[in-house]
mmCIF file of C-alpha atoms and ligand atoms in Angstrom:
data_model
loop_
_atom_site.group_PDB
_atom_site.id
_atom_site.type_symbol
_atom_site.label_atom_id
_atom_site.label_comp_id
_atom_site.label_asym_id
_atom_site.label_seq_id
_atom_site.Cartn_x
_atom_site.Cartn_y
_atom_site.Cartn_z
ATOM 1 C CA UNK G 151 4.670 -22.453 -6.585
ATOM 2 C CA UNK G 152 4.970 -22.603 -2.956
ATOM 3 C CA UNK G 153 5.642 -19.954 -0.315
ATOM 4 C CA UNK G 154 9.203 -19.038 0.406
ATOM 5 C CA UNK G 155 8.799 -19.351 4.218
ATOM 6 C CA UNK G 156 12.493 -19.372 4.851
ATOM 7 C CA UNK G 157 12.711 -16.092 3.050
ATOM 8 C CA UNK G 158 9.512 -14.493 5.275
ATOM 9 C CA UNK G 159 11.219 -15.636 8.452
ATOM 10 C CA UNK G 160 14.199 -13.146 7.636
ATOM 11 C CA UNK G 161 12.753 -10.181 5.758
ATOM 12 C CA UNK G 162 9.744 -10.024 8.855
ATOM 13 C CA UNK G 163 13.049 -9.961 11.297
ATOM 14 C CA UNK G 164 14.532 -7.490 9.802
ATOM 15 C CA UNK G 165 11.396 -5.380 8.910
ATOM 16 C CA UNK G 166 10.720 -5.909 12.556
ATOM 17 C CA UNK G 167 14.130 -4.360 14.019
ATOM 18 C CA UNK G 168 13.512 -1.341 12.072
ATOM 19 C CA UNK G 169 9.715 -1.055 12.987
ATOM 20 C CA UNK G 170 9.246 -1.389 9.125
ATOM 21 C CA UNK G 171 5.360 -2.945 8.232
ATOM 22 C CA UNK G 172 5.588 -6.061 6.045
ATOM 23 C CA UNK G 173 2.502 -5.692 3.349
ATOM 24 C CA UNK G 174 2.821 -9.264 1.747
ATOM 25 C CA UNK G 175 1.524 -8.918 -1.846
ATOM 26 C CA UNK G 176 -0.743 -11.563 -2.561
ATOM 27 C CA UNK G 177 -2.242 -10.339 -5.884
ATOM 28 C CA UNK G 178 -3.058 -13.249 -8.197
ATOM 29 C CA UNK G 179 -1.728 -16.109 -5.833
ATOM 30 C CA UNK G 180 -4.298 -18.553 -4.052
ATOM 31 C CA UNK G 181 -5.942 -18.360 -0.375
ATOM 32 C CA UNK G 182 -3.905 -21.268 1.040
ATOM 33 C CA UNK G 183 -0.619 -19.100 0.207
ATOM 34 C CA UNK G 184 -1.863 -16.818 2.340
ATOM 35 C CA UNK G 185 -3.139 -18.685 4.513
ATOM 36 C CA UNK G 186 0.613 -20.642 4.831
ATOM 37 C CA UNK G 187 1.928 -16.849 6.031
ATOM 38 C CA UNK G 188 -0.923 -15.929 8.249
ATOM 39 C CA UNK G 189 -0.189 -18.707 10.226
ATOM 40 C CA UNK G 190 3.439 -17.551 10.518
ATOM 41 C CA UNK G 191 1.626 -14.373 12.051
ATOM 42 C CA UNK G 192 1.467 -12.226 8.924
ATOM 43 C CA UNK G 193 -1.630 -10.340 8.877
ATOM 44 C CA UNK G 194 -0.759 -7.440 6.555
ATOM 45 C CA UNK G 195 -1.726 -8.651 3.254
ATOM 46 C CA UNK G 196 -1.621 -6.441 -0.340
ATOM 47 C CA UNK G 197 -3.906 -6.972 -3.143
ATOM 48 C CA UNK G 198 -4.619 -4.842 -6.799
ATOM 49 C CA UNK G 199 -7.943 -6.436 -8.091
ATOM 50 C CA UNK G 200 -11.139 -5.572 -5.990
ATOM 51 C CA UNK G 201 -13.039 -8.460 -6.957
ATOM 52 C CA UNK G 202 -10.173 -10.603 -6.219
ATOM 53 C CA UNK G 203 -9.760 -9.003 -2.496
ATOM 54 C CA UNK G 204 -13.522 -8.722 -1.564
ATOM 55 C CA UNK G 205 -13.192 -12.740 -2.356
ATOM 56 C CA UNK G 206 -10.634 -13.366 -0.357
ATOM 57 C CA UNK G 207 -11.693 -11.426 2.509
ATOM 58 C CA UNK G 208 -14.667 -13.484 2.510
ATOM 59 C CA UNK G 209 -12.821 -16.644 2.512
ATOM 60 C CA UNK G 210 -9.478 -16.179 5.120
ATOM 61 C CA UNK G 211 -9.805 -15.399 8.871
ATOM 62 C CA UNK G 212 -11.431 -11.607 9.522
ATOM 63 C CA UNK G 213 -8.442 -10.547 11.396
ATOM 64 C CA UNK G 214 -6.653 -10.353 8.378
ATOM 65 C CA UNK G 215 -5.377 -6.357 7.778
ATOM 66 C CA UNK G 216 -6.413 -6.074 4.001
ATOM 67 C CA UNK G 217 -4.550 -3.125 2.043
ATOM 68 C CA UNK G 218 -5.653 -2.017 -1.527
ATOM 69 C CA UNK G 219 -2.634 -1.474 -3.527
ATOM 70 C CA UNK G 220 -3.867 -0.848 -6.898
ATOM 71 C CA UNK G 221 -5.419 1.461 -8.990
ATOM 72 C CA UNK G 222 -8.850 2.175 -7.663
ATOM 73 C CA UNK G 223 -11.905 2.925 -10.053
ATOM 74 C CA UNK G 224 -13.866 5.789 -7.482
ATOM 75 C CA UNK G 225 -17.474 3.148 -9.278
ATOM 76 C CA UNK G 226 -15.528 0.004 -6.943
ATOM 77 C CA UNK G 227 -14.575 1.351 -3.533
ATOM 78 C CA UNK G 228 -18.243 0.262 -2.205
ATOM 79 C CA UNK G 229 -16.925 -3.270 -2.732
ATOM 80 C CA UNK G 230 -14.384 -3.249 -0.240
ATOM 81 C CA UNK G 231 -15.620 0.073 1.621
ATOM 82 C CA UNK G 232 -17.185 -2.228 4.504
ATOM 83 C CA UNK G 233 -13.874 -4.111 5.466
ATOM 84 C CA UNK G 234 -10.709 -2.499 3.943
ATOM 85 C CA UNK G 235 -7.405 -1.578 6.352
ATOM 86 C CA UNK G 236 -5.682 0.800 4.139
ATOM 87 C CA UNK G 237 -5.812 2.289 0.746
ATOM 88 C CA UNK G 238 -2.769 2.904 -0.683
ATOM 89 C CA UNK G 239 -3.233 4.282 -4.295
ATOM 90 C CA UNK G 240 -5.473 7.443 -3.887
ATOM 91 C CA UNK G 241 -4.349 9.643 -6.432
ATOM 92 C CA UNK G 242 -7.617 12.105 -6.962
ATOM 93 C CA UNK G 243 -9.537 14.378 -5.355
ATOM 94 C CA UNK G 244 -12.793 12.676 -6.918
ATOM 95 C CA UNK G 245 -11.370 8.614 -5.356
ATOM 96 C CA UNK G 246 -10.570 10.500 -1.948
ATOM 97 C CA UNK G 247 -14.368 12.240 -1.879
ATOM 98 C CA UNK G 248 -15.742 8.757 -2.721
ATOM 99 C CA UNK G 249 -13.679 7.062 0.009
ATOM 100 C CA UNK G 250 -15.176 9.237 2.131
ATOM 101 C CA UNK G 251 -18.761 9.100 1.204
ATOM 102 C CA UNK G 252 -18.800 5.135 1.603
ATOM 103 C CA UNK G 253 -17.179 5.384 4.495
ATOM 104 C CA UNK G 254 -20.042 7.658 5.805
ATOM 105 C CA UNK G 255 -22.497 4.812 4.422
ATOM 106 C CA UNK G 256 -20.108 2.249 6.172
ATOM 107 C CA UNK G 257 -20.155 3.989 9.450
ATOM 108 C CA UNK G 258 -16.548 3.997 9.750
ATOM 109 C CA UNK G 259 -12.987 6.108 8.704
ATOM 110 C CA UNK G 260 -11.309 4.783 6.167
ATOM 111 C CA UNK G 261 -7.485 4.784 6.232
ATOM 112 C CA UNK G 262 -5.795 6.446 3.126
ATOM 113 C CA UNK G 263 -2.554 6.708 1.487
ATOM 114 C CA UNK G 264 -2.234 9.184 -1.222
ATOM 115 C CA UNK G 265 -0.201 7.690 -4.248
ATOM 116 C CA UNK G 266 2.386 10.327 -5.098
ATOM 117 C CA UNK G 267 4.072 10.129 -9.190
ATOM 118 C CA UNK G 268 7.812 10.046 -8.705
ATOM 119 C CA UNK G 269 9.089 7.753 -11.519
ATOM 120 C CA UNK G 270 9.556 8.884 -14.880
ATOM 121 C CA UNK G 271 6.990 6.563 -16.325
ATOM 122 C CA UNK G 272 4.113 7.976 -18.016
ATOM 123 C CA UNK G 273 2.494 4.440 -17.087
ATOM 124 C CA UNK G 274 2.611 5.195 -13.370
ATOM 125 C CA UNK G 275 -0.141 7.264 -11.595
ATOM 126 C CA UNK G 276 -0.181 9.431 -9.016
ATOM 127 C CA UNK G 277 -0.469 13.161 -7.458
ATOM 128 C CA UNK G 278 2.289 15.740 -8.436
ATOM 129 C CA UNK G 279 3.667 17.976 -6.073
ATOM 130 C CA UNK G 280 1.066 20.723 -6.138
ATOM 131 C CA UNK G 281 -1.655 18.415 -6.472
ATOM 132 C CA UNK G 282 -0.382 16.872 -3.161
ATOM 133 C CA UNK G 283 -0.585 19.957 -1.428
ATOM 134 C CA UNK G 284 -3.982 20.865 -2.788
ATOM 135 C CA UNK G 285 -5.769 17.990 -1.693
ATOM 136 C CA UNK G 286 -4.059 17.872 1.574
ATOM 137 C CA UNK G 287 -6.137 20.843 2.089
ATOM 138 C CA UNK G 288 -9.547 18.766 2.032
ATOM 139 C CA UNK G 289 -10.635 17.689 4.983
ATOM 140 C CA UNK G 290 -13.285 14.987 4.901
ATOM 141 C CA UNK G 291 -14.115 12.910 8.107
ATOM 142 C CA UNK G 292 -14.718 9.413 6.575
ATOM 143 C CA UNK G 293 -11.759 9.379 4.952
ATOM 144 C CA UNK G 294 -8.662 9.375 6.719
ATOM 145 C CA UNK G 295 -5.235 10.443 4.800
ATOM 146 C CA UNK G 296 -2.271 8.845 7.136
ATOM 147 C CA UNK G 297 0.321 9.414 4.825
ATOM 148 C CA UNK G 298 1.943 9.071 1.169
ATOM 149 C CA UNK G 299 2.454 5.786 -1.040
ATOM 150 C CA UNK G 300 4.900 5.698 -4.397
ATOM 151 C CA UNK G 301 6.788 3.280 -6.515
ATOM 152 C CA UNK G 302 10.167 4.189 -8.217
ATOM 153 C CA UNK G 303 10.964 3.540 -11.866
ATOM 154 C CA UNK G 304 11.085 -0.340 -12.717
ATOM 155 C CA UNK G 305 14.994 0.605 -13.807
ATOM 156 C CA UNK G 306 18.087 -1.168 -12.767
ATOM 157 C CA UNK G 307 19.530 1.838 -12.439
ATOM 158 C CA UNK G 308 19.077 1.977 -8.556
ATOM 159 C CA UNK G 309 20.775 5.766 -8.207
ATOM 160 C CA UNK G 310 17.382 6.232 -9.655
ATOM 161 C CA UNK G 311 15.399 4.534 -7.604
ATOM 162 C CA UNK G 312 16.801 5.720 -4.619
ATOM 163 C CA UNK G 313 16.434 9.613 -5.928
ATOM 164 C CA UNK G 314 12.871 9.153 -6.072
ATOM 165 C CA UNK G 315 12.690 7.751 -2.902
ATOM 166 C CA UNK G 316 14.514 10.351 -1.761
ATOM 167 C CA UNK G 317 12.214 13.247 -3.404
ATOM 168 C CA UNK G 318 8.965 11.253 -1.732
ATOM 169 C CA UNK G 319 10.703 11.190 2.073
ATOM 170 C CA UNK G 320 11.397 15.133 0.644
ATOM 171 C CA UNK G 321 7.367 15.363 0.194
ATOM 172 C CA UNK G 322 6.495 13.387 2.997
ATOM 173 C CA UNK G 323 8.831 15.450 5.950
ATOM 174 C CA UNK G 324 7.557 18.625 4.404
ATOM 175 C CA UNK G 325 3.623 17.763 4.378
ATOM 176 C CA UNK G 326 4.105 15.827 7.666
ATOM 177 C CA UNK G 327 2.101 18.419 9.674
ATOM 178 C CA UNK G 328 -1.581 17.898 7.798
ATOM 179 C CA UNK G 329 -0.966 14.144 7.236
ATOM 180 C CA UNK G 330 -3.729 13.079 10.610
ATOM 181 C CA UNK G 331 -1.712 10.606 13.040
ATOM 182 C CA UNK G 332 -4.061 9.295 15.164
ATOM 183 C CA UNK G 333 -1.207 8.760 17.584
ATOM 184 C CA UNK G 334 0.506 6.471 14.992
ATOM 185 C CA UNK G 335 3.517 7.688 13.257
ATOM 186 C CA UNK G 336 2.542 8.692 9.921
ATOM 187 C CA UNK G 337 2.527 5.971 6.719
ATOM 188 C CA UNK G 338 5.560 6.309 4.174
ATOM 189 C CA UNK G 339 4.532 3.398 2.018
ATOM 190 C CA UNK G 340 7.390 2.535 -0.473
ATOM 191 C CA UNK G 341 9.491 -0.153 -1.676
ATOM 192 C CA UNK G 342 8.551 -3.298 -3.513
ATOM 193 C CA UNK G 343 11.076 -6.555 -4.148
ATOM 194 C CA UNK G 344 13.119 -5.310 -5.800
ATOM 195 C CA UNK G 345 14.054 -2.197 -3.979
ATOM 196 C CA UNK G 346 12.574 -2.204 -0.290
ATOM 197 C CA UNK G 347 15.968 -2.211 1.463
ATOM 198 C CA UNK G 348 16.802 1.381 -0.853
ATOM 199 C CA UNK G 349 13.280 2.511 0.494
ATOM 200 C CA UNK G 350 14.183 1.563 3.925
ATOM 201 C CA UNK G 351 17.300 3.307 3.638
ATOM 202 C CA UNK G 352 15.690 6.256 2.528
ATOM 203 C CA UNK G 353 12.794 6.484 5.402
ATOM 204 C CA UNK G 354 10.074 4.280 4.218
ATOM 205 C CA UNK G 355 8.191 2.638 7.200
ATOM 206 C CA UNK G 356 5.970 -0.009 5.220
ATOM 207 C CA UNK G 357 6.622 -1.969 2.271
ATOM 208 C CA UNK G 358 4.864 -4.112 -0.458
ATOM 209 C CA UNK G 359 6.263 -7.390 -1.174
ATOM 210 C CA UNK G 360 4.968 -9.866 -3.574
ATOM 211 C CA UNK G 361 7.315 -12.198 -5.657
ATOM 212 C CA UNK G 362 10.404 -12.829 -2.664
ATOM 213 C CA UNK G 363 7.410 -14.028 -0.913
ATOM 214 C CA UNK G 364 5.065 -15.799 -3.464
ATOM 215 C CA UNK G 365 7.255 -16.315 -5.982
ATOM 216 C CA UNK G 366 7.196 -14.517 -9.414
ATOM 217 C CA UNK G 367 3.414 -14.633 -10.765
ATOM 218 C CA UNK G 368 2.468 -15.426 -14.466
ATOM 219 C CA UNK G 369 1.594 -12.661 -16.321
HETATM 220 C C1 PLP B 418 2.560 -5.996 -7.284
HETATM 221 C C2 PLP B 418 2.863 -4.812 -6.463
HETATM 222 C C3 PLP B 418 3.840 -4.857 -5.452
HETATM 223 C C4 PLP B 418 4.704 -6.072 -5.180
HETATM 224 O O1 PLP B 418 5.606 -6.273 -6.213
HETATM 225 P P1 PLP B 418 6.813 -7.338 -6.102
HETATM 226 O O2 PLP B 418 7.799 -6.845 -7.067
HETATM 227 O O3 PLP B 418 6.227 -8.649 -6.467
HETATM 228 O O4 PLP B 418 7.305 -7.306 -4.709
HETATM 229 C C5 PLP B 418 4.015 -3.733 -4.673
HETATM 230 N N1 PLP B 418 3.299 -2.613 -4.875
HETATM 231 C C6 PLP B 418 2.359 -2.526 -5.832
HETATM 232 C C7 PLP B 418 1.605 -1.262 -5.984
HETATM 233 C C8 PLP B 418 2.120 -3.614 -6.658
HETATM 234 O O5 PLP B 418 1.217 -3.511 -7.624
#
């Protein structure tokens, strides 16, 4: 299944004139796919399995902005600890204070999104409200929290999906002030496929894209 080039050339145009990041979602889909968008410039690149990124990484260019967007095991973060861009899925305490001990090791801050629940799936993770605000409290210095990643319900009901969106901008404006900026704005990470223009609409300023790029991967 090749890359849908046409189809990168106008999503990254109109990401771009609404300073939206493109994270193209790469999970399960070969090097030389990504390798056809990095040399279209793309250098954002999304992936869920560590072993599968820490390969990767090892075999594209090392400019190459890696983000984790799966569910992180706190036992695997020394894999990709030494290289990683951005973690999008922290949704503990325990992953965060693990983060930031291998970044100690690593010599380095590690950029963190924390993963907030908003759909009404039990099979989603993520922080609740009060959890949110409790770990925003914590403040560890390898282990950078720049702002708050979630994914609406897989519904095609998209009043839904743009109500949770909604709530998470909600979460995000209101928690803005201990999110650390580094004199960037602060991360909103939402919006997938199926529903990054919603997202948009609703505030998001960096969104995960796999199968309009890649095409739809087997299961
Ligand atoms: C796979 C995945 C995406 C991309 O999904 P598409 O529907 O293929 O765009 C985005 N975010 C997360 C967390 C994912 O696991």
């Amino acid at each position: 299944m090749a890359v849908n080039t046409e189809v990168y050339q106008e999503i990254i145009a109109e990401l771009q004139s609404k300073n939206v990041t493109l994270v193209a979602v790469s999970k399960t889909k070969p090097a030389e796919d990504i390798k056809a968008l990095y040399d279209l410039r793309q250098r954002d690149f999304g992936e869920n399995y560590v072993q599968e990124l820490a390969d990767k990484a090892e075999q594209l260019p090392k400019d190459i902005r890696w983000h984790f967007i799966g569910h992180l095991q706190s036992n695997k973060v020394k894999y990709i600890a030494p290289f990683v861009h951005l973690i999008h899925g922290v949704d503990s305490l325990k992953l965060l204070e693990e983060i930031n001990k291998q970044g100690l090791k690593n010599n380095r801050i590690i950029d963190c999104l924390l993963q907030i629940y908003i759909a009404k799936e039990e099979t989603k993770f993520g922080l609740d409200e009060e959890e949110l605000a409790n770990v925003l409290t914590h403040r560890l210095t390898n282990a950078r929290i720049c702002g708050l990643m979630g994914m609406a319900s897989f519904t095609e009901n998209m009043n839904t999906v743009r109500s949770e969106f909604n709530y998470l901008k909600t979460l995000f404006d209101k928690h803005a002030g201990l999110i650390t900026h580094n004199s960037q704005p602060a991360t909103l990470s939402m919006g997938m496929s199926s529903d990054y223009k919603i997202a948009i609409e609703e505030g998001s300023n960096m969104v995960r894209i796999g199968s309009l790029l890649f095409g739809t991967r087997n299961p």
